[in-house]
Short mmCIF file of C-alpha atoms in Angstrom, two decimals:
data_model
loop_
_atom_site.label_atom_id
_atom_site.label_comp_id
_atom_site.label_asym_id
_atom_site.label_seq_id
_atom_site.Cartn_x
_atom_site.Cartn_y
_atom_site.Cartn_z
CA MET A 67 0.09 -0.03 0.05
CA LYS A 68 1.49 3.33 -1.08
CA LYS A 69 2.05 5.69 1.87
CA GLU A 70 1.34 9.24 0.62
CA PHE A 71 0.62 12.17 2.97
CA ARG A 72 -0.74 15.55 2.07
CA SER A 73 1.72 17.37 4.16
CA GLY A 74 4.36 16.98 6.80
CA CYS A 75 1.97 18.24 9.44
CA PRO A 76 1.55 15.53 12.19
CA ILE A 77 -2.23 16.18 12.50
CA SER A 78 -2.70 15.85 8.69
CA SER A 79 -0.63 12.67 8.55
CA THR A 80 -2.56 11.19 11.34
CA LEU A 81 -5.84 12.03 9.75
CA ASP A 82 -4.48 10.48 6.47
CA VAL A 83 -4.29 7.26 8.27
CA ILE A 84 -7.10 7.21 10.94
CA GLY A 85 -9.27 10.18 9.80
CA ASP A 86 -11.64 8.27 7.62
CA LYS A 87 -15.14 7.26 8.69
CA TRP A 88 -14.19 3.77 9.70
CA SER A 89 -10.64 3.27 11.06
CA LEU A 90 -11.21 4.62 14.62
CA LEU A 91 -14.39 2.50 14.91
CA ILE A 92 -12.59 -0.55 13.86
CA ILE A 93 -9.74 0.18 16.36
CA ARG A 94 -12.58 0.95 19.11
CA ASP A 95 -14.07 -2.44 18.44
CA MET A 96 -10.74 -4.22 18.73
CA LEU A 97 -9.58 -2.27 21.75
CA ILE A 98 -12.72 -1.98 23.91
CA LYS A 99 -15.03 -4.84 22.56
CA HIS A 100 -11.92 -7.13 21.98
CA LYS A 101 -13.18 -8.08 18.40
CA LYS A 102 -10.34 -9.98 16.71
CA THR A 103 -11.76 -11.69 13.39
CA PHE A 104 -13.12 -10.11 10.19
CA LYS A 105 -16.56 -11.40 11.09
CA GLU A 106 -16.58 -9.96 14.54
CA ILE A 107 -15.42 -6.65 13.35
CA SER A 108 -17.88 -6.63 10.48
CA ASP A 109 -20.80 -7.26 12.99
CA SER A 110 -20.51 -3.77 14.45
CA ASP A 111 -23.45 -1.54 15.02
CA GLU A 112 -22.29 0.76 12.24
CA SER A 113 -22.53 -2.01 9.55
CA ILE A 114 -19.32 -1.53 7.59
CA ALA A 115 -19.30 -3.10 4.16
CA PRO A 116 -16.95 -5.97 3.71
CA SER A 117 -14.96 -4.40 1.08
CA ILE A 118 -14.41 -1.27 3.04
CA LEU A 119 -13.45 -3.34 6.16
CA SER A 120 -10.97 -5.27 4.16
CA ALA A 121 -9.45 -2.12 2.78
CA ARG A 122 -9.29 -0.52 6.12
CA LEU A 123 -7.65 -3.51 7.78
CA LYS A 124 -5.00 -3.59 5.12
CA LEU A 125 -4.37 0.15 5.57
CA LEU A 126 -4.09 -0.08 9.41
CA GLU A 127 -1.78 -3.18 8.98
CA SER A 128 0.42 -1.29 6.49
CA TYR A 129 0.90 1.51 9.08
CA LYS A 130 1.53 -1.14 11.78
CA LEU A 131 -1.37 -0.15 13.92
CA ILE A 132 -2.72 -3.77 13.75
CA SER A 133 -1.14 -7.09 13.00
CA LYS A 134 -2.67 -10.13 11.26
CA ILE A 135 -2.02 -13.68 12.27
CA LYS A 136 -3.72 -17.01 11.42
CA ILE A 137 -5.79 -18.77 14.06
CA PRO A 138 -3.78 -21.62 15.41
CA LYS A 139 -6.77 -24.12 15.18
CA ASN A 140 -7.96 -22.75 11.77
CA LYS A 141 -5.23 -21.77 9.40
CA LYS A 142 -7.92 -20.34 7.02
CA GLU A 143 -9.01 -17.54 9.42
CA ASN A 144 -7.04 -14.44 10.46
CA ILE A 145 -6.90 -12.71 13.76
CA TYR A 146 -6.34 -9.06 13.92
CA LEU A 147 -4.51 -7.57 16.99
CA LEU A 148 -3.55 -4.01 17.77
CA THR A 149 0.08 -3.40 18.07
CA GLU A 150 1.57 -1.00 20.57
CA LYS A 151 1.24 1.78 18.09
CA GLY A 152 -2.49 0.91 17.92
CA ILE A 153 -3.05 0.60 21.52
CA ARG A 154 -1.44 4.05 21.85
CA LEU A 155 -4.64 5.52 20.16
CA THR A 156 -6.55 4.83 23.39
CA PRO A 157 -6.45 8.42 24.58
CA ILE A 158 -8.00 9.50 21.18
CA ILE A 159 -10.71 6.90 21.50
CA ILE A 160 -11.57 7.96 24.97
CA GLU A 161 -11.49 11.65 24.17
CA PHE A 162 -13.83 11.11 21.23
CA SER A 163 -16.17 9.08 23.62
CA LEU A 164 -16.24 11.77 26.10
CA TRP A 165 -16.70 14.60 23.63
CA GLY A 166 -19.50 12.71 21.95
CA ASP A 167 -21.19 11.95 25.12
CA THR A 168 -21.09 15.54 26.26
CA ASN A 169 -21.67 17.25 22.92
CA MET A 170 -23.76 14.89 20.71
CA ARG A 171 -26.36 13.52 23.03
CA GLU A 172 -28.81 16.18 22.07
CA PHE A 173 -28.59 15.25 18.43
CA ASN A 174 -28.45 11.43 18.71
CA LYS A 175 -29.74 8.75 20.95
CA ILE A 176 -26.24 8.00 22.45
CA LYS A 177 -25.96 4.84 24.51
CA ASP A 178 -24.77 5.30 28.11
CA VAL A 179 -21.29 4.08 28.35
CA LYS A 180 -20.25 2.80 31.84
CA GLY A 181 -17.24 4.57 33.42
CA LEU A 182 -17.19 7.80 31.35
CA ASN A 183 -17.69 9.81 34.53
CA LEU A 184 -14.24 8.48 35.89
CA ASP A 185 -10.85 10.14 35.59
CA LYS A 186 -9.74 10.11 32.10
CA SER A 187 -6.21 8.81 32.90
CA TYR A 188 -7.82 6.01 34.85
CA ILE A 189 -10.09 5.15 32.05
CA ILE A 190 -7.17 5.22 29.38
CA GLN A 191 -4.93 3.04 31.79
CA SER A 192 -7.85 0.58 32.51
CA VAL A 193 -8.64 0.12 28.79
CA GLN A 194 -4.98 -0.46 27.77
CA ASP A 195 -4.42 -2.87 30.73
CA HIS A 196 -7.51 -4.83 29.89
CA TYR A 197 -6.55 -5.03 26.25
CA ASN A 198 -3.06 -6.12 27.15
CA SER A 199 -4.21 -8.84 29.55
CA MET A 200 -6.49 -10.15 26.77
CA LEU A 201 -3.32 -10.50 24.57
CA LEU A 202 -1.52 -12.29 27.32
CA ASN A 203 -4.39 -14.78 27.47
CA PHE A 204 -4.41 -15.21 23.70
#
Protein backbone atom coordinates (compact mmCIF):
# COMPACT_ATOMS: atom_id res chain seq x y z
CA MET A 1 0.00 0.00 0.00
CA LYS A 2 1.47 3.31 -1.07
CA LYS A 3 2.02 5.70 1.81
CA GLU A 4 1.34 9.24 0.63
CA PHE A 5 0.68 12.12 2.94
CA ARG A 6 -0.82 15.50 2.10
CA SER A 7 1.81 17.35 4.11
CA GLY A 8 4.40 16.98 6.84
CA CYS A 9 1.96 18.21 9.51
CA PRO A 10 1.53 15.53 12.23
CA ILE A 11 -2.23 16.20 12.48
CA SER A 12 -2.64 15.90 8.72
CA SER A 13 -0.53 12.73 8.60
CA THR A 14 -2.57 11.17 11.40
CA LEU A 15 -5.82 12.06 9.65
CA ASP A 16 -4.47 10.53 6.43
CA VAL A 17 -4.27 7.21 8.30
CA ILE A 18 -7.13 7.20 10.82
CA GLY A 19 -9.25 10.20 9.83
CA ASP A 20 -11.69 8.32 7.62
CA LYS A 21 -15.18 7.27 8.65
CA TRP A 22 -14.20 3.74 9.74
CA SER A 23 -10.66 3.34 11.07
CA LEU A 24 -11.23 4.61 14.61
CA LEU A 25 -14.41 2.52 14.86
CA ILE A 26 -12.45 -0.59 13.89
CA ILE A 27 -9.79 0.26 16.46
CA ARG A 28 -12.51 0.96 19.05
CA ASP A 29 -14.06 -2.46 18.44
CA MET A 30 -10.71 -4.17 18.73
CA LEU A 31 -9.58 -2.19 21.78
CA ILE A 32 -12.76 -2.00 23.83
CA LYS A 33 -14.95 -4.83 22.53
CA HIS A 34 -11.99 -7.18 21.91
CA LYS A 35 -13.11 -8.09 18.40
CA LYS A 36 -10.39 -10.03 16.60
CA THR A 37 -11.80 -11.64 13.45
CA PHE A 38 -13.10 -10.12 10.24
CA LYS A 39 -16.59 -11.41 11.04
CA GLU A 40 -16.57 -10.02 14.59
CA ILE A 41 -15.43 -6.61 13.37
CA SER A 42 -17.95 -6.58 10.49
CA ASP A 43 -20.78 -7.24 12.97
CA SER A 44 -20.47 -3.76 14.50
CA ASP A 45 -23.51 -1.53 15.02
CA GLU A 46 -22.30 0.76 12.22
CA SER A 47 -22.56 -2.00 9.54
CA ILE A 48 -19.30 -1.54 7.64
CA ALA A 49 -19.31 -3.07 4.17
CA PRO A 50 -16.94 -6.05 3.79
CA SER A 51 -14.96 -4.40 0.98
CA ILE A 52 -14.40 -1.25 3.04
CA LEU A 53 -13.47 -3.29 6.12
CA SER A 54 -10.96 -5.28 4.11
CA ALA A 55 -9.38 -2.10 2.73
CA ARG A 56 -9.22 -0.44 6.16
CA LEU A 57 -7.67 -3.52 7.79
CA LYS A 58 -4.99 -3.56 5.07
CA LEU A 59 -4.37 0.17 5.58
CA LEU A 60 -4.11 -0.17 9.36
CA GLU A 61 -1.79 -3.14 8.96
CA SER A 62 0.41 -1.26 6.48
CA TYR A 63 0.94 1.49 9.07
CA LYS A 64 1.59 -1.13 11.76
CA LEU A 65 -1.41 -0.17 13.89
CA ILE A 66 -2.66 -3.75 13.73
CA SER A 67 -1.11 -7.11 12.94
CA LYS A 68 -2.68 -10.10 11.28
CA ILE A 69 -2.00 -13.70 12.26
CA LYS A 70 -3.61 -17.03 11.46
CA ILE A 71 -5.80 -18.69 14.07
CA PRO A 72 -3.78 -21.65 15.39
CA LYS A 73 -6.73 -24.07 15.21
CA ASN A 74 -8.02 -22.77 11.85
CA LYS A 75 -5.27 -21.72 9.44
CA LYS A 76 -7.87 -20.26 7.02
CA GLU A 77 -9.04 -17.54 9.40
CA ASN A 78 -7.09 -14.46 10.44
CA ILE A 79 -6.96 -12.75 13.79
CA TYR A 80 -6.33 -9.03 13.91
CA LEU A 81 -4.57 -7.61 16.96
CA LEU A 82 -3.62 -4.08 17.85
CA THR A 83 0.09 -3.35 17.96
CA GLU A 84 1.59 -1.11 20.63
CA LYS A 85 1.19 1.76 18.15
CA GLY A 86 -2.52 0.93 17.81
CA ILE A 87 -2.99 0.60 21.57
CA ARG A 88 -1.50 4.09 21.94
CA LEU A 89 -4.63 5.43 20.20
CA THR A 90 -6.58 4.75 23.43
CA PRO A 91 -6.50 8.42 24.57
CA ILE A 92 -8.00 9.50 21.23
CA ILE A 93 -10.76 6.88 21.46
CA ILE A 94 -11.56 7.94 25.04
CA GLU A 95 -11.52 11.65 24.15
CA PHE A 96 -13.89 11.04 21.23
CA SER A 97 -16.18 9.08 23.56
CA LEU A 98 -16.18 11.82 26.18
CA TRP A 99 -16.67 14.59 23.64
CA GLY A 100 -19.49 12.72 21.89
CA ASP A 101 -21.20 11.92 25.18
CA THR A 102 -21.09 15.57 26.23
CA ASN A 103 -21.77 17.28 22.90
CA MET A 104 -23.76 14.92 20.66
CA ARG A 105 -26.32 13.53 23.09
CA GLU A 106 -28.86 16.22 22.13
CA PHE A 107 -28.64 15.23 18.45
CA ASN A 108 -28.47 11.45 18.71
CA LYS A 109 -29.73 8.75 21.03
CA ILE A 110 -26.30 8.00 22.43
CA LYS A 111 -26.00 4.86 24.52
CA ASP A 112 -24.81 5.30 28.07
CA VAL A 113 -21.25 4.07 28.42
CA LYS A 114 -20.22 2.85 31.85
CA GLY A 115 -17.24 4.56 33.40
CA LEU A 116 -17.16 7.77 31.34
CA ASN A 117 -17.61 9.78 34.52
CA LEU A 118 -14.30 8.48 35.90
CA ASP A 119 -10.93 10.20 35.66
CA LYS A 120 -9.67 10.16 32.05
CA SER A 121 -6.22 8.86 32.90
CA TYR A 122 -7.80 6.00 34.88
CA ILE A 123 -10.10 5.12 31.95
CA ILE A 124 -7.21 5.17 29.46
CA GLN A 125 -4.96 3.03 31.67
CA SER A 126 -7.80 0.58 32.41
CA VAL A 127 -8.64 0.12 28.73
CA GLN A 128 -4.98 -0.40 27.81
CA ASP A 129 -4.39 -2.80 30.69
CA HIS A 130 -7.52 -4.79 29.87
CA TYR A 131 -6.52 -5.10 26.20
CA ASN A 132 -2.97 -6.11 27.09
CA SER A 133 -4.23 -8.74 29.55
CA MET A 134 -6.48 -10.10 26.79
CA LEU A 135 -3.38 -10.40 24.58
CA LEU A 136 -1.53 -12.33 27.29
CA ASN A 137 -4.41 -14.81 27.54
CA PHE A 138 -4.41 -15.27 23.79
